[in-house]
Amino acid sequence: MENKVLALVGDREIRQSDFDTLLQQIGPQRAMQFQSPEGQKQLLDELIHQELFLIDGKEGKIDETEEFKQELEFVKENMIKQFAIRNLLDSVKVEDNEIEEFYGSNAEMFKNPESVTASHILVDSEDKANEILEELKGDKSFEEAAKEYSSCPSSENGGDLGNFTKGRMVPEFENAAFGMAVNEISGVVPTQFGFHIIKVTEKQEADQKSLEEAKEEIANTVLLQKQQEVYLTRVDEIKKNVTVEVK
């Protein structure tokens, strides 16, 4: 993409890359406000204003003041720290055999637990729940009944609660759902929230992620571990030549 010149301020160019950098700095949400031609003009005006202040600051020799020099030294030292740490951590690599070893030693971490996908209808009385069950034996679909009768916000989606694992629902609801077959409709299930009718639409048995499925996750975990080790080792090495006193 052409890095075209958008404006000239004195002998200084404002390019498309400067404009894009400013957009990134203000963040994606605020950047949305500046997508129109008028918004883009506002951002370009801001870049021009900043260049004008740069010229004004140089003419006023702000960079020769003691306050500026102290601030510059502070920024410089922080950048040295950041670059030194980044260079150290960027040198750390993860090998395939390390990923395989981690997978073999931590197989339990990569188990997908049993889960179900279910919908429900929630009402405030057992009698009403039983009436709905009778309707479900006729022509009314579960989704229609959920939209018509359920007091749960999920009613808008036909009672769909999505996929969940054990421990996500109250025990009475969970025990019923995990004990059902796919497409089975439960009887009335009372909980602290009211009276439920549950329909299980899908079940996923517990299984083990393959090495390939877990590879990226393991690589990130091992990388963080190695970076932490390298970081602390380097700290200890530097300390050998530097006096550190905690007061």
PDB file of C-alpha atoms in Angstrom:
ATOM      1  CA  MET A   1       0.000   0.000   0.000  1.00  0.00           C
ATOM      2  CA  GLU A   2       1.305   3.402  -0.999  1.00  0.00           C
ATOM      3  CA  ASN A   3       2.501   5.482   1.935  1.00  0.00           C
ATOM      4  CA  LYS A   4       1.305   8.712   0.355  1.00  0.00           C
ATOM      5  CA  VAL A   5       1.948  12.206   1.671  1.00  0.00           C
ATOM      6  CA  LEU A   6      -1.219  13.658   3.204  1.00  0.00           C
ATOM      7  CA  ALA A   7       0.108  17.091   4.183  1.00  0.00           C
ATOM      8  CA  LEU A   8       3.234  19.225   4.413  1.00  0.00           C
ATOM      9  CA  VAL A   9       3.985  21.299   7.510  1.00  0.00           C
ATOM     10  CA  GLY A  10       7.000  23.401   6.720  1.00  0.00           C
ATOM     11  CA  ASP A  11       9.481  20.895   5.312  1.00  0.00           C
ATOM     12  CA  ARG A  12       7.974  17.973   7.275  1.00  0.00           C
ATOM     13  CA  GLU A  13       5.737  15.377   5.633  1.00  0.00           C
ATOM     14  CA  ILE A  14       2.677  13.804   7.216  1.00  0.00           C
ATOM     15  CA  ARG A  15       2.183  10.418   5.571  1.00  0.00           C
ATOM     16  CA  GLN A  16      -0.528   7.770   5.540  1.00  0.00           C
ATOM     17  CA  SER A  17       1.559   5.702   7.988  1.00  0.00           C
ATOM     18  CA  ASP A  18       1.422   8.580  10.517  1.00  0.00           C
ATOM     19  CA  PHE A  19      -2.352   8.705  10.122  1.00  0.00           C
ATOM     20  CA  ASP A  20      -2.653   4.917  10.599  1.00  0.00           C
ATOM     21  CA  THR A  21      -0.426   5.022  13.688  1.00  0.00           C
ATOM     22  CA  LEU A  22      -2.659   7.661  15.282  1.00  0.00           C
ATOM     23  CA  LEU A  23      -5.724   5.520  14.561  1.00  0.00           C
ATOM     24  CA  GLN A  24      -4.080   2.557  16.317  1.00  0.00           C
ATOM     25  CA  GLN A  25      -3.144   4.689  19.307  1.00  0.00           C
ATOM     26  CA  ILE A  26      -6.698   5.896  19.949  1.00  0.00           C
ATOM     27  CA  GLY A  27      -8.007   2.314  19.924  1.00  0.00           C
ATOM     28  CA  PRO A  28     -10.570   0.509  17.729  1.00  0.00           C
ATOM     29  CA  GLN A  29     -13.691   1.825  19.489  1.00  0.00           C
ATOM     30  CA  ARG A  30     -12.738   5.496  19.232  1.00  0.00           C
ATOM     31  CA  ALA A  31     -11.317   4.951  15.749  1.00  0.00           C
ATOM     32  CA  MET A  32     -14.817   4.030  14.552  1.00  0.00           C
ATOM     33  CA  GLN A  33     -15.827   7.649  15.178  1.00  0.00           C
ATOM     34  CA  PHE A  34     -13.314   8.867  12.606  1.00  0.00           C
ATOM     35  CA  GLN A  35     -14.189   6.694   9.596  1.00  0.00           C
ATOM     36  CA  SER A  36     -16.181   9.414   7.827  1.00  0.00           C
ATOM     37  CA  PRO A  37     -14.442  12.009   5.604  1.00  0.00           C
ATOM     38  CA  GLU A  38     -15.132  14.622   8.283  1.00  0.00           C
ATOM     39  CA  GLY A  39     -13.630  12.397  10.983  1.00  0.00           C
ATOM     40  CA  GLN A  40     -10.538  11.703   8.887  1.00  0.00           C
ATOM     41  CA  LYS A  41     -10.097  15.443   8.350  1.00  0.00           C
ATOM     42  CA  GLN A  42     -10.228  15.953  12.140  1.00  0.00           C
ATOM     43  CA  LEU A  43      -7.460  13.396  12.654  1.00  0.00           C
ATOM     44  CA  LEU A  44      -5.335  14.907   9.911  1.00  0.00           C
ATOM     45  CA  ASP A  45      -5.833  18.350  11.477  1.00  0.00           C
ATOM     46  CA  GLU A  46      -4.624  16.915  14.797  1.00  0.00           C
ATOM     47  CA  LEU A  47      -1.477  15.566  13.157  1.00  0.00           C
ATOM     48  CA  ILE A  48      -0.874  18.976  11.601  1.00  0.00           C
ATOM     49  CA  HIS A  49      -1.360  20.655  14.977  1.00  0.00           C
ATOM     50  CA  GLN A  50       1.172  18.319  16.556  1.00  0.00           C
ATOM     51  CA  GLU A  51       3.731  19.126  13.869  1.00  0.00           C
ATOM     52  CA  LEU A  52       3.146  22.844  14.437  1.00  0.00           C
ATOM     53  CA  PHE A  53       3.841  22.393  18.138  1.00  0.00           C
ATOM     54  CA  LEU A  54       6.994  20.436  17.282  1.00  0.00           C
ATOM     55  CA  ILE A  55       8.227  23.362  15.192  1.00  0.00           C
ATOM     56  CA  ASP A  56       7.244  25.816  17.919  1.00  0.00           C
ATOM     57  CA  GLY A  57       8.960  23.731  20.611  1.00  0.00           C
ATOM     58  CA  LYS A  58      12.192  23.480  18.634  1.00  0.00           C
ATOM     59  CA  GLU A  59      12.202  27.214  17.954  1.00  0.00           C
ATOM     60  CA  GLY A  60      11.674  27.815  21.665  1.00  0.00           C
ATOM     61  CA  LYS A  61      14.572  25.414  22.385  1.00  0.00           C
ATOM     62  CA  ILE A  62      12.467  23.323  24.757  1.00  0.00           C
ATOM     63  CA  ASP A  63      14.859  20.424  24.128  1.00  0.00           C
ATOM     64  CA  GLU A  64      17.656  22.428  25.749  1.00  0.00           C
ATOM     65  CA  THR A  65      15.855  22.941  29.072  1.00  0.00           C
ATOM     66  CA  GLU A  66      16.893  20.930  32.125  1.00  0.00           C
ATOM     67  CA  GLU A  67      13.352  19.653  32.644  1.00  0.00           C
ATOM     68  CA  PHE A  68      13.247  18.267  29.089  1.00  0.00           C
ATOM     69  CA  LYS A  69      16.659  16.615  29.459  1.00  0.00           C
ATOM     70  CA  GLN A  70      15.584  14.915  32.691  1.00  0.00           C
ATOM     71  CA  GLU A  71      12.377  13.677  31.098  1.00  0.00           C
ATOM     72  CA  LEU A  72      14.291  12.473  28.038  1.00  0.00           C
ATOM     73  CA  GLU A  73      16.743  10.561  30.228  1.00  0.00           C
ATOM     74  CA  PHE A  74      13.835   8.968  32.100  1.00  0.00           C
ATOM     75  CA  VAL A  75      12.222   7.870  28.807  1.00  0.00           C
ATOM     76  CA  LYS A  76      15.578   6.638  27.497  1.00  0.00           C
ATOM     77  CA  GLU A  77      16.232   4.508  30.585  1.00  0.00           C
ATOM     78  CA  ASN A  78      12.778   2.953  30.391  1.00  0.00           C
ATOM     79  CA  MET A  79      13.288   2.122  26.735  1.00  0.00           C
ATOM     80  CA  ILE A  80      16.635   0.498  27.509  1.00  0.00           C
ATOM     81  CA  LYS A  81      14.937  -1.667  30.148  1.00  0.00           C
ATOM     82  CA  GLN A  82      12.144  -2.646  27.760  1.00  0.00           C
ATOM     83  CA  PHE A  83      14.502  -3.422  24.882  1.00  0.00           C
ATOM     84  CA  ALA A  84      16.838  -5.461  27.095  1.00  0.00           C
ATOM     85  CA  ILE A  85      13.958  -7.550  28.442  1.00  0.00           C
ATOM     86  CA  ARG A  86      12.354  -7.920  25.018  1.00  0.00           C
ATOM     87  CA  ASN A  87      15.610  -9.007  23.390  1.00  0.00           C
ATOM     88  CA  LEU A  88      16.118 -11.592  26.135  1.00  0.00           C
ATOM     89  CA  LEU A  89      12.582 -13.003  25.925  1.00  0.00           C
ATOM     90  CA  ASP A  90      12.542 -12.986  22.103  1.00  0.00           C
ATOM     91  CA  SER A  91      15.572 -15.266  22.165  1.00  0.00           C
ATOM     92  CA  VAL A  92      13.537 -18.015  23.863  1.00  0.00           C
ATOM     93  CA  LYS A  93      12.190 -20.683  21.487  1.00  0.00           C
ATOM     94  CA  VAL A  94      10.041 -23.756  22.033  1.00  0.00           C
ATOM     95  CA  GLU A  95      11.026 -26.985  20.286  1.00  0.00           C
ATOM     96  CA  ASP A  96       8.603 -29.677  19.116  1.00  0.00           C
ATOM     97  CA  ASN A  97      10.096 -32.251  21.491  1.00  0.00           C
ATOM     98  CA  GLU A  98       9.352 -29.916  24.434  1.00  0.00           C
ATOM     99  CA  ILE A  99       5.721 -29.682  23.350  1.00  0.00           C
ATOM    100  CA  GLU A 100       5.486 -33.466  23.060  1.00  0.00           C
ATOM    101  CA  GLU A 101       7.101 -33.956  26.475  1.00  0.00           C
ATOM    102  CA  PHE A 102       4.711 -31.477  28.116  1.00  0.00           C
ATOM    103  CA  TYR A 103       1.717 -33.171  26.496  1.00  0.00           C
ATOM    104  CA  GLY A 104       2.846 -36.578  27.697  1.00  0.00           C
ATOM    105  CA  SER A 105       3.432 -35.386  31.254  1.00  0.00           C
ATOM    106  CA  ASN A 106       0.209 -33.363  31.556  1.00  0.00           C
ATOM    107  CA  ALA A 107      -2.376 -35.406  29.684  1.00  0.00           C
ATOM    108  CA  GLU A 108      -5.078 -34.591  32.272  1.00  0.00           C
ATOM    109  CA  MET A 109      -4.902 -30.920  31.303  1.00  0.00           C
ATOM    110  CA  PHE A 110      -6.104 -31.703  27.790  1.00  0.00           C
ATOM    111  CA  LYS A 111      -9.261 -33.638  28.486  1.00  0.00           C
ATOM    112  CA  ASN A 112     -12.515 -32.269  27.105  1.00  0.00           C
ATOM    113  CA  PRO A 113     -15.146 -32.910  29.798  1.00  0.00           C
ATOM    114  CA  GLU A 114     -18.546 -34.397  29.065  1.00  0.00           C
ATOM    115  CA  SER A 115     -21.051 -31.744  28.021  1.00  0.00           C
ATOM    116  CA  VAL A 116     -24.627 -31.364  26.812  1.00  0.00           C
ATOM    117  CA  THR A 117     -26.532 -28.872  24.719  1.00  0.00           C
ATOM    118  CA  ALA A 118     -29.996 -28.307  26.113  1.00  0.00           C
ATOM    119  CA  SER A 119     -33.062 -26.085  26.052  1.00  0.00           C
ATOM    120  CA  HIS A 120     -35.576 -25.536  28.823  1.00  0.00           C
ATOM    121  CA  ILE A 121     -38.905 -24.033  29.715  1.00  0.00           C
ATOM    122  CA  LEU A 122     -39.100 -22.327  33.126  1.00  0.00           C
ATOM    123  CA  VAL A 123     -42.418 -21.605  34.881  1.00  0.00           C
ATOM    124  CA  ASP A 124     -43.387 -20.750  38.453  1.00  0.00           C
ATOM    125  CA  SER A 125     -45.735 -23.655  39.228  1.00  0.00           C
ATOM    126  CA  GLU A 126     -45.680 -27.425  38.852  1.00  0.00           C
ATOM    127  CA  ASP A 127     -49.274 -27.441  37.579  1.00  0.00           C
ATOM    128  CA  LYS A 128     -48.355 -25.074  34.756  1.00  0.00           C
ATOM    129  CA  ALA A 129     -45.341 -27.222  33.887  1.00  0.00           C
ATOM    130  CA  ASN A 130     -47.551 -30.308  33.680  1.00  0.00           C
ATOM    131  CA  GLU A 131     -50.010 -28.483  31.427  1.00  0.00           C
ATOM    132  CA  ILE A 132     -47.163 -27.587  29.078  1.00  0.00           C
ATOM    133  CA  LEU A 133     -45.964 -31.204  29.047  1.00  0.00           C
ATOM    134  CA  GLU A 134     -49.427 -32.268  27.853  1.00  0.00           C
ATOM    135  CA  GLU A 135     -49.241 -29.691  25.040  1.00  0.00           C
ATOM    136  CA  LEU A 136     -45.824 -31.002  24.034  1.00  0.00           C
ATOM    137  CA  LYS A 137     -47.382 -34.440  23.535  1.00  0.00           C
ATOM    138  CA  GLY A 138     -49.511 -32.828  20.826  1.00  0.00           C
ATOM    139  CA  ASP A 139     -48.478 -30.665  17.890  1.00  0.00           C
ATOM    140  CA  LYS A 140     -46.751 -27.850  19.810  1.00  0.00           C
ATOM    141  CA  SER A 141     -42.980 -27.828  19.430  1.00  0.00           C
ATOM    142  CA  PHE A 142     -40.645 -27.362  22.385  1.00  0.00           C
ATOM    143  CA  GLU A 143     -39.313 -24.115  20.883  1.00  0.00           C
ATOM    144  CA  GLU A 144     -42.816 -22.686  20.451  1.00  0.00           C
ATOM    145  CA  ALA A 145     -43.737 -23.589  24.028  1.00  0.00           C
ATOM    146  CA  ALA A 146     -40.548 -22.006  25.366  1.00  0.00           C
ATOM    147  CA  LYS A 147     -41.247 -18.750  23.541  1.00  0.00           C
ATOM    148  CA  GLU A 148     -44.845 -18.714  24.741  1.00  0.00           C
ATOM    149  CA  TYR A 149     -44.507 -19.819  28.364  1.00  0.00           C
ATOM    150  CA  SER A 150     -40.918 -19.694  29.666  1.00  0.00           C
ATOM    151  CA  SER A 151     -39.969 -16.885  32.079  1.00  0.00           C
ATOM    152  CA  CYS A 152     -36.253 -17.365  31.335  1.00  0.00           C
ATOM    153  CA  PRO A 153     -34.571 -14.875  28.942  1.00  0.00           C
ATOM    154  CA  SER A 154     -33.586 -17.917  26.861  1.00  0.00           C
ATOM    155  CA  SER A 155     -37.235 -18.076  25.756  1.00  0.00           C
ATOM    156  CA  GLU A 156     -36.380 -15.672  22.913  1.00  0.00           C
ATOM    157  CA  ASN A 157     -34.168 -18.422  21.467  1.00  0.00           C
ATOM    158  CA  GLY A 158     -36.670 -21.201  21.979  1.00  0.00           C
ATOM    159  CA  GLY A 159     -35.268 -21.970  25.437  1.00  0.00           C
ATOM    160  CA  ASP A 160     -31.777 -22.732  24.108  1.00  0.00           C
ATOM    161  CA  LEU A 161     -29.148 -22.667  26.902  1.00  0.00           C
ATOM    162  CA  GLY A 162     -26.256 -23.613  24.668  1.00  0.00           C
ATOM    163  CA  ASN A 163     -23.586 -26.126  25.571  1.00  0.00           C
ATOM    164  CA  PHE A 164     -22.477 -26.615  29.180  1.00  0.00           C
ATOM    165  CA  THR A 165     -20.328 -28.927  31.286  1.00  0.00           C
ATOM    166  CA  LYS A 166     -20.941 -30.266  34.769  1.00  0.00           C
ATOM    167  CA  GLY A 167     -20.758 -27.675  37.513  1.00  0.00           C
ATOM    168  CA  ARG A 168     -22.364 -24.911  35.460  1.00  0.00           C
ATOM    169  CA  MET A 169     -25.986 -25.522  36.460  1.00  0.00           C
ATOM    170  CA  VAL A 170     -27.736 -26.158  39.767  1.00  0.00           C
ATOM    171  CA  PRO A 171     -27.481 -29.851  40.767  1.00  0.00           C
ATOM    172  CA  GLU A 172     -31.125 -30.795  40.129  1.00  0.00           C
ATOM    173  CA  PHE A 173     -31.050 -29.375  36.618  1.00  0.00           C
ATOM    174  CA  GLU A 174     -27.617 -30.810  35.870  1.00  0.00           C
ATOM    175  CA  ASN A 175     -28.460 -34.306  37.074  1.00  0.00           C
ATOM    176  CA  ALA A 176     -31.543 -34.386  34.890  1.00  0.00           C
ATOM    177  CA  ALA A 177     -29.849 -33.015  31.766  1.00  0.00           C
ATOM    178  CA  PHE A 178     -26.807 -35.284  31.920  1.00  0.00           C
ATOM    179  CA  GLY A 179     -29.005 -38.318  32.514  1.00  0.00           C
ATOM    180  CA  MET A 180     -31.118 -37.773  29.413  1.00  0.00           C
ATOM    181  CA  ALA A 181     -30.797 -39.011  25.842  1.00  0.00           C
ATOM    182  CA  VAL A 182     -30.585 -36.704  22.830  1.00  0.00           C
ATOM    183  CA  ASN A 183     -34.011 -35.268  21.874  1.00  0.00           C
ATOM    184  CA  GLU A 184     -35.534 -36.573  25.095  1.00  0.00           C
ATOM    185  CA  ILE A 185     -37.884 -34.229  26.978  1.00  0.00           C
ATOM    186  CA  SER A 186     -37.801 -34.441  30.766  1.00  0.00           C
ATOM    187  CA  GLY A 187     -40.614 -34.437  33.245  1.00  0.00           C
ATOM    188  CA  VAL A 188     -40.977 -31.515  35.660  1.00  0.00           C
ATOM    189  CA  VAL A 189     -37.645 -30.659  37.305  1.00  0.00           C
ATOM    190  CA  PRO A 190     -37.994 -28.399  40.365  1.00  0.00           C
ATOM    191  CA  THR A 191     -35.085 -26.117  41.353  1.00  0.00           C
ATOM    192  CA  GLN A 192     -34.671 -22.952  43.417  1.00  0.00           C
ATOM    193  CA  PHE A 193     -35.569 -20.951  40.284  1.00  0.00           C
ATOM    194  CA  GLY A 194     -38.884 -22.645  39.558  1.00  0.00           C
ATOM    195  CA  PHE A 195     -40.089 -25.635  37.561  1.00  0.00           C
ATOM    196  CA  HIS A 196     -38.222 -26.704  34.440  1.00  0.00           C
ATOM    197  CA  ILE A 197     -38.939 -28.848  31.425  1.00  0.00           C
ATOM    198  CA  ILE A 198     -35.669 -29.802  29.751  1.00  0.00           C
ATOM    199  CA  LYS A 199     -34.864 -30.977  26.241  1.00  0.00           C
ATOM    200  CA  VAL A 200     -31.378 -32.282  25.434  1.00  0.00           C
ATOM    201  CA  THR A 201     -30.458 -31.554  21.813  1.00  0.00           C
ATOM    202  CA  GLU A 202     -26.858 -32.778  21.742  1.00  0.00           C
ATOM    203  CA  LYS A 203     -24.392 -34.665  23.928  1.00  0.00           C
ATOM    204  CA  GLN A 204     -20.610 -34.704  23.811  1.00  0.00           C
ATOM    205  CA  GLU A 205     -18.766 -37.488  25.595  1.00  0.00           C
ATOM    206  CA  ALA A 206     -15.551 -36.736  27.471  1.00  0.00           C
ATOM    207  CA  ASP A 207     -12.532 -37.106  25.208  1.00  0.00           C
ATOM    208  CA  GLN A 208      -8.853 -36.270  24.977  1.00  0.00           C
ATOM    209  CA  LYS A 209      -7.471 -33.433  22.862  1.00  0.00           C
ATOM    210  CA  SER A 210      -4.916 -34.703  20.392  1.00  0.00           C
ATOM    211  CA  LEU A 211      -1.366 -33.385  20.467  1.00  0.00           C
ATOM    212  CA  GLU A 212      -2.100 -31.425  17.303  1.00  0.00           C
ATOM    213  CA  GLU A 213      -5.217 -29.836  18.841  1.00  0.00           C
ATOM    214  CA  ALA A 214      -3.327 -28.883  21.992  1.00  0.00           C
ATOM    215  CA  LYS A 215      -0.081 -27.871  20.287  1.00  0.00           C
ATOM    216  CA  GLU A 216      -0.597 -24.100  20.205  1.00  0.00           C
ATOM    217  CA  GLU A 217      -1.863 -23.989  23.797  1.00  0.00           C
ATOM    218  CA  ILE A 218       1.117 -26.057  25.002  1.00  0.00           C
ATOM    219  CA  ALA A 219       3.592 -23.959  23.014  1.00  0.00           C
ATOM    220  CA  ASN A 220       2.319 -20.790  24.703  1.00  0.00           C
ATOM    221  CA  THR A 221       2.458 -22.399  28.155  1.00  0.00           C
ATOM    222  CA  VAL A 222       5.975 -23.763  27.689  1.00  0.00           C
ATOM    223  CA  LEU A 223       7.156 -20.470  26.193  1.00  0.00           C
ATOM    224  CA  LEU A 224       5.952 -18.513  29.233  1.00  0.00           C
ATOM    225  CA  GLN A 225       7.621 -20.993  31.575  1.00  0.00           C
ATOM    226  CA  LYS A 226      10.924 -20.833  29.700  1.00  0.00           C
ATOM    227  CA  GLN A 227      10.810 -17.043  29.479  1.00  0.00           C
ATOM    228  CA  GLN A 228      10.255 -16.805  33.234  1.00  0.00           C
ATOM    229  CA  GLU A 229      13.202 -19.124  33.871  1.00  0.00           C
ATOM    230  CA  VAL A 230      15.474 -17.214  31.475  1.00  0.00           C
ATOM    231  CA  TYR A 231      14.386 -13.891  32.977  1.00  0.00           C
ATOM    232  CA  LEU A 232      15.152 -14.937  36.559  1.00  0.00           C
ATOM    233  CA  THR A 233      18.429 -16.627  35.553  1.00  0.00           C
ATOM    234  CA  ARG A 234      19.581 -13.460  33.816  1.00  0.00           C
ATOM    235  CA  VAL A 235      18.603 -11.376  36.868  1.00  0.00           C
ATOM    236  CA  ASP A 236      20.791 -13.603  39.058  1.00  0.00           C
ATOM    237  CA  GLU A 237      23.688 -13.307  36.596  1.00  0.00           C
ATOM    238  CA  ILE A 238      23.506  -9.503  36.534  1.00  0.00           C
ATOM    239  CA  LYS A 239      23.264  -9.354  40.325  1.00  0.00           C
ATOM    240  CA  LYS A 240      26.702 -10.992  40.602  1.00  0.00           C
ATOM    241  CA  ASN A 241      28.261  -7.794  39.270  1.00  0.00           C
ATOM    242  CA  VAL A 242      25.906  -5.250  40.823  1.00  0.00           C
ATOM    243  CA  THR A 243      25.374  -4.367  44.481  1.00  0.00           C
ATOM    244  CA  VAL A 244      21.680  -4.455  45.409  1.00  0.00           C
ATOM    245  CA  GLU A 245      20.539  -3.096  48.775  1.00  0.00           C
ATOM    246  CA  VAL A 246      16.911  -3.147  49.860  1.00  0.00           C
ATOM    247  CA  LYS A 247      16.217  -0.427  52.447  1.00  0.00           C
TER     248      LYS A 247
END
